[in-house]
mmCIF file of N, CA and C and ligand atoms in Angstrom:
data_model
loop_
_atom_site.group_PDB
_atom_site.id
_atom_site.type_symbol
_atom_site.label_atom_id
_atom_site.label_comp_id
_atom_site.label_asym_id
_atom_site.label_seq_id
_atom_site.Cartn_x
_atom_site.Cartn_y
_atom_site.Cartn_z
ATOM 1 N N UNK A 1 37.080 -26.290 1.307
ATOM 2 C CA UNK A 1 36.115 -26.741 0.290
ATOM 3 C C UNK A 1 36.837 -27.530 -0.796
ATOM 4 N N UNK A 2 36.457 -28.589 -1.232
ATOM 5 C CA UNK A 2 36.894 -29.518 -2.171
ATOM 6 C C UNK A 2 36.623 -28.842 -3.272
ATOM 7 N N UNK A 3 36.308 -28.215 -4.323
ATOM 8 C CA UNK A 3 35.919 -27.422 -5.279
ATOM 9 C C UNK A 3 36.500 -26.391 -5.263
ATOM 10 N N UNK A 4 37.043 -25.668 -4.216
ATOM 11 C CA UNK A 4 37.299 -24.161 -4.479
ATOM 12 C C UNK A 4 36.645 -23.634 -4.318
ATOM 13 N N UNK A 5 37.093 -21.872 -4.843
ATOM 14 C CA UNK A 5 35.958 -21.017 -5.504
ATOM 15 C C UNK A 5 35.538 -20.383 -3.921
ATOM 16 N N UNK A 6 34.843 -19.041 -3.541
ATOM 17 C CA UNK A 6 34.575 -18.400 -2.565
ATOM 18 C C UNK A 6 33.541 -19.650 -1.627
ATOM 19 N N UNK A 7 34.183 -19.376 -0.058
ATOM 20 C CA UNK A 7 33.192 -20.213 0.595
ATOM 21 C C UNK A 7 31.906 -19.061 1.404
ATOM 22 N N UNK A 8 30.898 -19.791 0.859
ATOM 23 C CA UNK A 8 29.603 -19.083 1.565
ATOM 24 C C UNK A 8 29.557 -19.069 2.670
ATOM 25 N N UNK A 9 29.639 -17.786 3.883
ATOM 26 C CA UNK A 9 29.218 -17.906 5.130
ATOM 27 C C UNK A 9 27.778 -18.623 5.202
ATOM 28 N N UNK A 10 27.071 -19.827 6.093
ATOM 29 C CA UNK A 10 26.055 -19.694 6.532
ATOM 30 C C UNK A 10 25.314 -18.490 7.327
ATOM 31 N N UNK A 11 24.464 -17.825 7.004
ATOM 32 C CA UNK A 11 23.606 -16.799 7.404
ATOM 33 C C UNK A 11 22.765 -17.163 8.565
ATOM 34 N N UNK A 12 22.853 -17.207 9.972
ATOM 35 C CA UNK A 12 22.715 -17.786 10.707
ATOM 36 C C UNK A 12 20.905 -17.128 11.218
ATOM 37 N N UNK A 13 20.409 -17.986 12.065
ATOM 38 C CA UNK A 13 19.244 -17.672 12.100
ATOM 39 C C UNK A 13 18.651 -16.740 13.000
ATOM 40 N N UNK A 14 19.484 -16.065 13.978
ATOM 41 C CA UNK A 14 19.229 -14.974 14.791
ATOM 42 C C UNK A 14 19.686 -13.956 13.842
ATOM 43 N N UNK A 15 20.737 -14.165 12.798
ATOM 44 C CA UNK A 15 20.717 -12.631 12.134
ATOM 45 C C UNK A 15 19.329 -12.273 11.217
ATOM 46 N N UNK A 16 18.874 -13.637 10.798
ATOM 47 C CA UNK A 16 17.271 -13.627 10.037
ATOM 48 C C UNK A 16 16.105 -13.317 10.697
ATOM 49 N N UNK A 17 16.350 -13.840 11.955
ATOM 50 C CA UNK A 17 15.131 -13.099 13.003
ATOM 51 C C UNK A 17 15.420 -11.373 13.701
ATOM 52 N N UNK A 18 17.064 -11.138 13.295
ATOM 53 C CA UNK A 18 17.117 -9.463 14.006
ATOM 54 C C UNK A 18 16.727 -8.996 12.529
ATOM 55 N N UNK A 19 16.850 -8.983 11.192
ATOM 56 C CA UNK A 19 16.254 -8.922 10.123
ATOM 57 C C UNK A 19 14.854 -8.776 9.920
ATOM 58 N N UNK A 20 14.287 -9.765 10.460
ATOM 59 C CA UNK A 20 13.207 -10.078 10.040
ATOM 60 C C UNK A 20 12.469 -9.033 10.996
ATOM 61 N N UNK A 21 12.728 -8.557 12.775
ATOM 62 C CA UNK A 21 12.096 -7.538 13.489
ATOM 63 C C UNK A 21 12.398 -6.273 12.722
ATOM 64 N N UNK A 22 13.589 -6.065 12.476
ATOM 65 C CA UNK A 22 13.930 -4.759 11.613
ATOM 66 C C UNK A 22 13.117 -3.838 10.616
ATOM 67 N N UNK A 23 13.426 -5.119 9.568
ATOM 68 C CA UNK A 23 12.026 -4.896 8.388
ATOM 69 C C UNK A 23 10.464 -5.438 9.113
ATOM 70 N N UNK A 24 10.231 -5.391 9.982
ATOM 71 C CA UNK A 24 8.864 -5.583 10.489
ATOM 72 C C UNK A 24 8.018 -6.700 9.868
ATOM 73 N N UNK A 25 8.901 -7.665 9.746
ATOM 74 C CA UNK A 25 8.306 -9.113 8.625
ATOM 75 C C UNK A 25 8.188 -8.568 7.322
ATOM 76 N N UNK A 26 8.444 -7.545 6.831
ATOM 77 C CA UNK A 26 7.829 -6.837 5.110
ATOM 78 C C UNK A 26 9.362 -7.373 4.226
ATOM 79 N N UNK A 27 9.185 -7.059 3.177
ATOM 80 C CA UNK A 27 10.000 -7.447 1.515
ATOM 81 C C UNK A 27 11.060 -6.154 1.663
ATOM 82 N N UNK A 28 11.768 -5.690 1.649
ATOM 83 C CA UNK A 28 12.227 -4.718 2.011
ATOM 84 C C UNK A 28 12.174 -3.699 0.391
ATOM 85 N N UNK A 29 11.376 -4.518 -0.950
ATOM 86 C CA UNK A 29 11.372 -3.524 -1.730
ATOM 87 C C UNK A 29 9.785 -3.530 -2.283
ATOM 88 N N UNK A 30 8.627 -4.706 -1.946
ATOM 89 C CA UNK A 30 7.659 -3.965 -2.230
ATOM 90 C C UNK A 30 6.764 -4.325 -1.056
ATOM 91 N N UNK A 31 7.320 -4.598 0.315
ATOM 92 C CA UNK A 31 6.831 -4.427 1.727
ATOM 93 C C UNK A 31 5.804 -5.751 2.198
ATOM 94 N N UNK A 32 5.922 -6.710 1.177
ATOM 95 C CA UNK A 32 4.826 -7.673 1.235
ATOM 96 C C UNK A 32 5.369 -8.514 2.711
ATOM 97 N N UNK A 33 4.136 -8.761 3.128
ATOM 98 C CA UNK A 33 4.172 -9.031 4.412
ATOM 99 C C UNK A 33 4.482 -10.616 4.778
ATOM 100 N N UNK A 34 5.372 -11.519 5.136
ATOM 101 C CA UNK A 34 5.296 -12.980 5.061
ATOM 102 C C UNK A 34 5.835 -13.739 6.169
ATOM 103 N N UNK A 35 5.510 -14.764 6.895
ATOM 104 C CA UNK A 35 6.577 -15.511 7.646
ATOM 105 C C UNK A 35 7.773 -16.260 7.338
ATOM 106 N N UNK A 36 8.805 -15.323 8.347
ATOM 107 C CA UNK A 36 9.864 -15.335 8.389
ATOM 108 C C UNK A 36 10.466 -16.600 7.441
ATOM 109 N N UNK A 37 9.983 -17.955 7.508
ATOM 110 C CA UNK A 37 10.852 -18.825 6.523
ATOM 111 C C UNK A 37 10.625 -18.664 5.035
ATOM 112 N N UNK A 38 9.507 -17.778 4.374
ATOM 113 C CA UNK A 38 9.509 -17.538 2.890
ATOM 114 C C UNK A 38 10.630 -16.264 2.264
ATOM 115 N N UNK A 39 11.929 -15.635 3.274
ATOM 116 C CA UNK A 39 12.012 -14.935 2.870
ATOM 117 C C UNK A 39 13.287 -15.318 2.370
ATOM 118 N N UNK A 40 13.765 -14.566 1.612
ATOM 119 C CA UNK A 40 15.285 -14.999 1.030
ATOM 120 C C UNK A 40 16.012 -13.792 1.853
ATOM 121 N N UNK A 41 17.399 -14.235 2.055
ATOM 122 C CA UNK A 41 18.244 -13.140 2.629
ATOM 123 C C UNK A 41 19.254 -12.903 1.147
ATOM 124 N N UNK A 42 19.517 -11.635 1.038
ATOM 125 C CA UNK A 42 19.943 -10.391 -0.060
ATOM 126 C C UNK A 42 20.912 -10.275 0.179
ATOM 127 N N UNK A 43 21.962 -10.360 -0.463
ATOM 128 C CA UNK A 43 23.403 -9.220 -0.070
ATOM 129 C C UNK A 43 22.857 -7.935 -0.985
ATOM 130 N N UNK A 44 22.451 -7.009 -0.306
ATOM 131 C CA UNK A 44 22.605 -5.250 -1.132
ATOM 132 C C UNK A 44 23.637 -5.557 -2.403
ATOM 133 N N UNK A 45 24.767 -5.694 -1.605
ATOM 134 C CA UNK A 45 25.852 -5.226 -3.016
ATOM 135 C C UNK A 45 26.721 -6.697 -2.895
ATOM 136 N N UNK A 46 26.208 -7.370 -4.000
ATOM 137 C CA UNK A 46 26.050 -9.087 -4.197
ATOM 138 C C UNK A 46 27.666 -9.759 -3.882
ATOM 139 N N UNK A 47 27.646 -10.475 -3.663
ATOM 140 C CA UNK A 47 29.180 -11.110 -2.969
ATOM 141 C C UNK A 47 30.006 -11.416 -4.214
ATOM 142 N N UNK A 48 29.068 -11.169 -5.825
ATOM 143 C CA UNK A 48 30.332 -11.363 -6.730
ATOM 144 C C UNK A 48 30.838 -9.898 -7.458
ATOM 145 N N UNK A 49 30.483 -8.952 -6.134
ATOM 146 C CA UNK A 49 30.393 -7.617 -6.980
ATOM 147 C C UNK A 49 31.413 -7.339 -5.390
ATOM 148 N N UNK A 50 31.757 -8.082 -4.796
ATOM 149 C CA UNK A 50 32.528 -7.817 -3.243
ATOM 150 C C UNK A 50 31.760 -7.099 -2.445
ATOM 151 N N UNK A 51 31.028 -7.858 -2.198
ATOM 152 C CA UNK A 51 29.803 -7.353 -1.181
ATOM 153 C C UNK A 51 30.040 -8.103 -0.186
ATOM 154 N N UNK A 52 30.357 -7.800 1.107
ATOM 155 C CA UNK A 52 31.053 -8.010 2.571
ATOM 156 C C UNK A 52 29.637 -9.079 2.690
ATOM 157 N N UNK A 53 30.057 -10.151 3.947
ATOM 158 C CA UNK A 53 29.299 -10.924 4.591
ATOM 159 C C UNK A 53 29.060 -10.517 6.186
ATOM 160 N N UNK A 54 28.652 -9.086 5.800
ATOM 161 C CA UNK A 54 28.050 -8.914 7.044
ATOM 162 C C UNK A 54 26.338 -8.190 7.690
ATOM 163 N N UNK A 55 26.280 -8.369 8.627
ATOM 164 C CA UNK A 55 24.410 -7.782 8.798
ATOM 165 C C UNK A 55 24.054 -6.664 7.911
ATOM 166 N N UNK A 56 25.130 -5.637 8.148
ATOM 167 C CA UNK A 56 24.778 -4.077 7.223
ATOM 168 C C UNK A 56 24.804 -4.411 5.801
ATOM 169 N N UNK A 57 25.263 -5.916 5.331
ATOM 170 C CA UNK A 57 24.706 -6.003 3.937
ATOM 171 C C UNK A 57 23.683 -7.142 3.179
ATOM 172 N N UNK A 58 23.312 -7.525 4.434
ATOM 173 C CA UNK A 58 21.932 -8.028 4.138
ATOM 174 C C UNK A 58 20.450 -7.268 4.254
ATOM 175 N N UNK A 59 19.579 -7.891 3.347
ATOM 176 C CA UNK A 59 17.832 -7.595 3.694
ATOM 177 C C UNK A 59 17.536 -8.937 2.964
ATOM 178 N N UNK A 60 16.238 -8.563 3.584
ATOM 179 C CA UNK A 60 15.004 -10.284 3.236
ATOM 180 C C UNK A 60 14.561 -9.494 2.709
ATOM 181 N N UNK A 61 14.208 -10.460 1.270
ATOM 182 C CA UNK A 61 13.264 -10.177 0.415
ATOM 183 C C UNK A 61 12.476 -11.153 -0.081
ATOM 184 N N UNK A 62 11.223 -10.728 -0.608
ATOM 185 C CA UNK A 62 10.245 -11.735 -1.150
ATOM 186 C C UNK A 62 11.179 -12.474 -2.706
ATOM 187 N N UNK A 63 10.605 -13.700 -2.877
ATOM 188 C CA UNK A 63 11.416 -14.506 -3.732
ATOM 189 C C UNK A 63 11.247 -13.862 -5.212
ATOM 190 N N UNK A 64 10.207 -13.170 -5.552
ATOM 191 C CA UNK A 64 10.135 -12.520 -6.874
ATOM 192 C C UNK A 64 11.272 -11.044 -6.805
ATOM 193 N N UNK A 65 11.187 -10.549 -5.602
ATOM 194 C CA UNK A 65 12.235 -9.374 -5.566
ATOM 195 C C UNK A 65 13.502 -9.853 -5.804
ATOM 196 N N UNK A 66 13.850 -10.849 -4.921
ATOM 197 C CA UNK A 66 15.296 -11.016 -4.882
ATOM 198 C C UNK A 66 15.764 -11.616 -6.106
ATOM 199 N N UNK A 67 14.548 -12.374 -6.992
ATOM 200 C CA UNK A 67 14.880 -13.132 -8.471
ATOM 201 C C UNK A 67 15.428 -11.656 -9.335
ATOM 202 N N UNK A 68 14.410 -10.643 -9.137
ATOM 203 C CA UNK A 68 14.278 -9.959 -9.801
ATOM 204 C C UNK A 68 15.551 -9.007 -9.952
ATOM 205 N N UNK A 69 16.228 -8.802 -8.726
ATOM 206 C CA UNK A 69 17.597 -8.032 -8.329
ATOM 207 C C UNK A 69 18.811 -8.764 -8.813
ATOM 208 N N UNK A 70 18.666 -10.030 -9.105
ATOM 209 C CA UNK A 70 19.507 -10.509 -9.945
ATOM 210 C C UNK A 70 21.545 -10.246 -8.703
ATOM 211 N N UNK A 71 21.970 -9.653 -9.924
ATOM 212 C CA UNK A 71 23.505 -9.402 -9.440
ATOM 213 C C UNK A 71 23.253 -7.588 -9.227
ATOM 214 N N UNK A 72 22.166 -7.325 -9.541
ATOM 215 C CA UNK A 72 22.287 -5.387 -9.165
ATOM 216 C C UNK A 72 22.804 -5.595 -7.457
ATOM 217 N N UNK A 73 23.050 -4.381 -7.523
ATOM 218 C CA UNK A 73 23.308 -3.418 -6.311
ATOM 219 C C UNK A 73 21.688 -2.861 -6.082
ATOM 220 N N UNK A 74 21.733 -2.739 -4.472
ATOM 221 C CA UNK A 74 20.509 -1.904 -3.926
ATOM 222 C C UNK A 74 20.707 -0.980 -4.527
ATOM 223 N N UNK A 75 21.371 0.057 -4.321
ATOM 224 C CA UNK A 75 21.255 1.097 -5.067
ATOM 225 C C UNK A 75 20.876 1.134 -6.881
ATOM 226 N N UNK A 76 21.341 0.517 -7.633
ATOM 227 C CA UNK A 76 20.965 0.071 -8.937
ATOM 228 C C UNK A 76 19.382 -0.374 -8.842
ATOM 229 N N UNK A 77 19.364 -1.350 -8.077
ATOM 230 C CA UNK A 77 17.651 -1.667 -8.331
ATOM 231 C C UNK A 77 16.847 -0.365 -8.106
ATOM 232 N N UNK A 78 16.954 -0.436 -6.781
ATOM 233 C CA UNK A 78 16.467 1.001 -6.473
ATOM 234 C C UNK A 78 15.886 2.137 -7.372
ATOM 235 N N UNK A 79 16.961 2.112 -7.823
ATOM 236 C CA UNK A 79 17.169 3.560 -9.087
ATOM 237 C C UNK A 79 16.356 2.959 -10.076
ATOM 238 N N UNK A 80 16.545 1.769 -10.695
ATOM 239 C CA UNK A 80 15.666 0.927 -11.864
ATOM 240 C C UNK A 80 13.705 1.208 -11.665
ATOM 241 N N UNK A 81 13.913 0.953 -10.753
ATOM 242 C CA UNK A 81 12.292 0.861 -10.228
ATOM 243 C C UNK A 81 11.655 2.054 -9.266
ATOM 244 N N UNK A 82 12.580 2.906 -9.405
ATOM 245 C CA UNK A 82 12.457 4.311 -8.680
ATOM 246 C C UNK A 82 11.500 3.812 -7.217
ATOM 247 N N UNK A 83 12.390 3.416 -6.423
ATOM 248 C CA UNK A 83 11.961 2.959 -5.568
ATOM 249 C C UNK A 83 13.004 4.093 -4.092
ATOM 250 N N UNK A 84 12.565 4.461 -2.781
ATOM 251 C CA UNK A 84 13.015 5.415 -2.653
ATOM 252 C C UNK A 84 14.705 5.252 -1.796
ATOM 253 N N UNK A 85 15.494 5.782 -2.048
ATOM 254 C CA UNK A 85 16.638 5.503 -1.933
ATOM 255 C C UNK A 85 17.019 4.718 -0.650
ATOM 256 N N UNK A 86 18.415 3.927 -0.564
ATOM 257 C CA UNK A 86 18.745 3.208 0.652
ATOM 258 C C UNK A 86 18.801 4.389 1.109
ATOM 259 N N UNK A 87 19.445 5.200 1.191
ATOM 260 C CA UNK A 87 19.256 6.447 2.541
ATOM 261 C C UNK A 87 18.403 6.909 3.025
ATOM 262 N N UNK A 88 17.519 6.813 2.393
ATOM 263 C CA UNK A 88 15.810 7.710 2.657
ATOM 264 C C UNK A 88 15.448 7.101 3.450
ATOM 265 N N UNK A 89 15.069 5.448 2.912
ATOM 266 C CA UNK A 89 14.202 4.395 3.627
ATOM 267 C C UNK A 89 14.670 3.652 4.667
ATOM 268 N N UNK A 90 13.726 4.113 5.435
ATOM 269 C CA UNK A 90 14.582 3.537 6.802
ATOM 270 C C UNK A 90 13.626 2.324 7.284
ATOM 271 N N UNK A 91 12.799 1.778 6.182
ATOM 272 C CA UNK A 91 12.295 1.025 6.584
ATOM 273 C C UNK A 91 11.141 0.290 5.432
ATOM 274 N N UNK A 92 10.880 -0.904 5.210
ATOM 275 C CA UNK A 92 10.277 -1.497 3.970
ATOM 276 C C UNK A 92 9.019 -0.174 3.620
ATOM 277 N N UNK A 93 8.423 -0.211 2.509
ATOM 278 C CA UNK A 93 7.437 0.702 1.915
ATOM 279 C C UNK A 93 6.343 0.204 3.142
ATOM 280 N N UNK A 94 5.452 0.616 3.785
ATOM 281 C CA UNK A 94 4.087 0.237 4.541
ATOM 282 C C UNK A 94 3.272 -0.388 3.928
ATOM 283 N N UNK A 95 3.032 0.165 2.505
ATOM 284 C CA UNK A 95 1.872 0.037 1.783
ATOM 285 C C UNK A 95 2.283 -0.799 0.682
ATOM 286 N N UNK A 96 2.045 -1.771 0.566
ATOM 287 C CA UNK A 96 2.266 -2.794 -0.591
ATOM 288 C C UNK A 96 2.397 -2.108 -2.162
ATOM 289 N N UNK A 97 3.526 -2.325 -2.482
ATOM 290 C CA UNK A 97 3.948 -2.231 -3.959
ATOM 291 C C UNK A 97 3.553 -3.494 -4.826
ATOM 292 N N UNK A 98 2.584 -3.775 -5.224
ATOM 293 C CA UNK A 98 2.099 -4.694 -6.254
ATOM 294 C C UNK A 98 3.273 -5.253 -7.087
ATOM 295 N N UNK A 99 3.518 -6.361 -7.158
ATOM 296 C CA UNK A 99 4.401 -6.978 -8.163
ATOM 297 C C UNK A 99 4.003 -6.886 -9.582
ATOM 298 N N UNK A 100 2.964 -6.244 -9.472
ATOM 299 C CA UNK A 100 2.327 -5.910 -11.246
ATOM 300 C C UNK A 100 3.534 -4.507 -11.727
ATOM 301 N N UNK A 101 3.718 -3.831 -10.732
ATOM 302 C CA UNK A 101 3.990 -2.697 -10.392
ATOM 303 C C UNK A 101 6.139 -2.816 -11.137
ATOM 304 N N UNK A 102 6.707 -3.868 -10.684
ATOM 305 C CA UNK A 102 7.870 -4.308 -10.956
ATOM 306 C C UNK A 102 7.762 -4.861 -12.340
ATOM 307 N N UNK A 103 6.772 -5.836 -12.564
ATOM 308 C CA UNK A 103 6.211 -6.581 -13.522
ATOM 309 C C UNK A 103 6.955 -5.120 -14.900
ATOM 310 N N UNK A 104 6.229 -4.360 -14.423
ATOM 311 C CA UNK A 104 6.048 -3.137 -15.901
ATOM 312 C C UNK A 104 7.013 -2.633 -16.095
ATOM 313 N N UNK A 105 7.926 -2.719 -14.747
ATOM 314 C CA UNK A 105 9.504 -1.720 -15.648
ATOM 315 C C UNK A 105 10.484 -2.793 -15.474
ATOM 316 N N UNK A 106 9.968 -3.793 -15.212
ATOM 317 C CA UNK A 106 10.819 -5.177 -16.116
ATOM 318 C C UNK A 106 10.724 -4.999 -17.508
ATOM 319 N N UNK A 107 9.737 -5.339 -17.898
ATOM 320 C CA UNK A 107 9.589 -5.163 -19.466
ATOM 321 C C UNK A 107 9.627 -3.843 -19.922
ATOM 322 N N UNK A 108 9.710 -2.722 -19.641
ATOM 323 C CA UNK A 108 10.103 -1.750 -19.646
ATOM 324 C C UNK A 108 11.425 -1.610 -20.343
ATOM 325 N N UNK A 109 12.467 -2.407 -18.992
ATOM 326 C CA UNK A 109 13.798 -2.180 -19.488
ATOM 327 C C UNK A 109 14.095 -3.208 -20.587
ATOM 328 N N UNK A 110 13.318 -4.786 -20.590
ATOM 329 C CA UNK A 110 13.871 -5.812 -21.964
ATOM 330 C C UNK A 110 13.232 -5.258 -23.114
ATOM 331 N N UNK A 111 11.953 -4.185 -23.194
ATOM 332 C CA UNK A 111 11.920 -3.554 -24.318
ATOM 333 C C UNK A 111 13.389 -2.577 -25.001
ATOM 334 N N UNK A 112 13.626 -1.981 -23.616
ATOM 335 C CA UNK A 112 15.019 -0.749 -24.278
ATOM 336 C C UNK A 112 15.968 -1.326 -24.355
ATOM 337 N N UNK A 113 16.462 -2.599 -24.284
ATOM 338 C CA UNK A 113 17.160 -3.671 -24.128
ATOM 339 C C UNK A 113 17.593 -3.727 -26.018
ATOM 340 N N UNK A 114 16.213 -4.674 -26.059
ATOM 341 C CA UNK A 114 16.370 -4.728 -27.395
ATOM 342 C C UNK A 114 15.965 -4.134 -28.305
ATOM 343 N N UNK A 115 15.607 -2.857 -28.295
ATOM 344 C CA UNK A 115 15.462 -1.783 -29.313
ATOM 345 C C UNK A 115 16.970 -1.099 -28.799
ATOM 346 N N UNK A 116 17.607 -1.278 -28.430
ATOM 347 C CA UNK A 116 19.146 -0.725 -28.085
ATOM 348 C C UNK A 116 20.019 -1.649 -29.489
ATOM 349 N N UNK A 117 19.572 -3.023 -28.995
ATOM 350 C CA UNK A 117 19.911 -4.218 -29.865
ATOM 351 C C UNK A 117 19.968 -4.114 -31.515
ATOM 352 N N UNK A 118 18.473 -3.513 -31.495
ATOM 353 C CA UNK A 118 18.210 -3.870 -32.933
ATOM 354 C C UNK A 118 18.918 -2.338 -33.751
ATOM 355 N N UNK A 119 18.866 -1.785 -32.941
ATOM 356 C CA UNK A 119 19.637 -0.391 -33.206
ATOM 357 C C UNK A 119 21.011 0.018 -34.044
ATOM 358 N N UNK A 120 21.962 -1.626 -33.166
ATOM 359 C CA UNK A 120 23.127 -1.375 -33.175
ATOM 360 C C UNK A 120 23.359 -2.650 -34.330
ATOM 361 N N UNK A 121 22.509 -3.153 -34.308
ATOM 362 C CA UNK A 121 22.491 -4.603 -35.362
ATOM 363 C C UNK A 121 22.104 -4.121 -36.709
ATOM 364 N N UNK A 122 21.581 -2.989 -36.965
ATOM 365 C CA UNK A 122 21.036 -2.035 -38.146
ATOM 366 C C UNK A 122 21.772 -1.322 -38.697
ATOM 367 N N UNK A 123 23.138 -0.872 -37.670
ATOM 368 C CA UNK A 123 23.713 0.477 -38.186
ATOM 369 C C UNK A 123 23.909 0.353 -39.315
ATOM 370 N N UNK A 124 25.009 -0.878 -39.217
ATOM 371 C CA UNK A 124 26.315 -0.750 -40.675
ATOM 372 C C UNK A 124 24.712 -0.981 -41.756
ATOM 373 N N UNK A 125 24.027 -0.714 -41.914
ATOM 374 C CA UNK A 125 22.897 -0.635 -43.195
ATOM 375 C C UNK A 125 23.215 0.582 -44.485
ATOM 376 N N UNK A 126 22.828 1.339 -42.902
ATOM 377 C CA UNK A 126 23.035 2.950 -43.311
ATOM 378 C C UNK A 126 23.988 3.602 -43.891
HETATM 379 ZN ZN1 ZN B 1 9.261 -8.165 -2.471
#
């Protein structure tokens, strides 16, 4: 690579279609159902956190999930959105998790975010 810097494996398209039978076409965190080219492929535990480039650390997810997972770890999101553990789930939720549903403990956490903020921006007052 002329630039440097880590080179991206291409994610090839039979590992997106053994993926995509796996998770049964669903989001793998709120199960939404889509064809195969809307989905994004995930590293679980993100490649700048040394997350291996291999099948056991990918899932497809819908494009608001995977925005939403940012640099977390599966396990971290998971836990964020009490969603039921990588060990448990052996397979996307069945029943659709509403993105209203993520929506709320998004703002959830940028509320405790910045009441953490304003907290620590207050002390020396006192
Ligand atoms: Zn999703």
């Amino acid at each position: 690579m002329i630039f440097g810097g880590p080179v991206r494996k291409q994610i090839s398209k039979d590992i997106e279609s053994e993926l995509f039978k796996k998770q049964k076409g669903r989001c793998n965190y709120c199960g939404r159902k889509m064809s195969i080219s809307y989905f994004h492929v995930d590293h679980k535990t993100p490649v700048s956190r040394d997350g291996k480039e291999s099948i056991g650390n990918y899932q497809l997810l819908c494009a608001p999930c995977n925005g939403r997972k940012g640099d977390l770890t599966d396990g971290e999101f998971r836990r964020l959105y009490h969603l039921t553990s990588s060990r448990q789930a052996k397979a996307p939720p069945s029943k659709v998790i509403p993105q209203s549903y993520f929506i709320k403990i998004s703002k959830e956490i940028a509320a405790k975010k910045a009441k953490k903020r304003r907290t620590q921006d207050s002390w020396p007052l006192f």
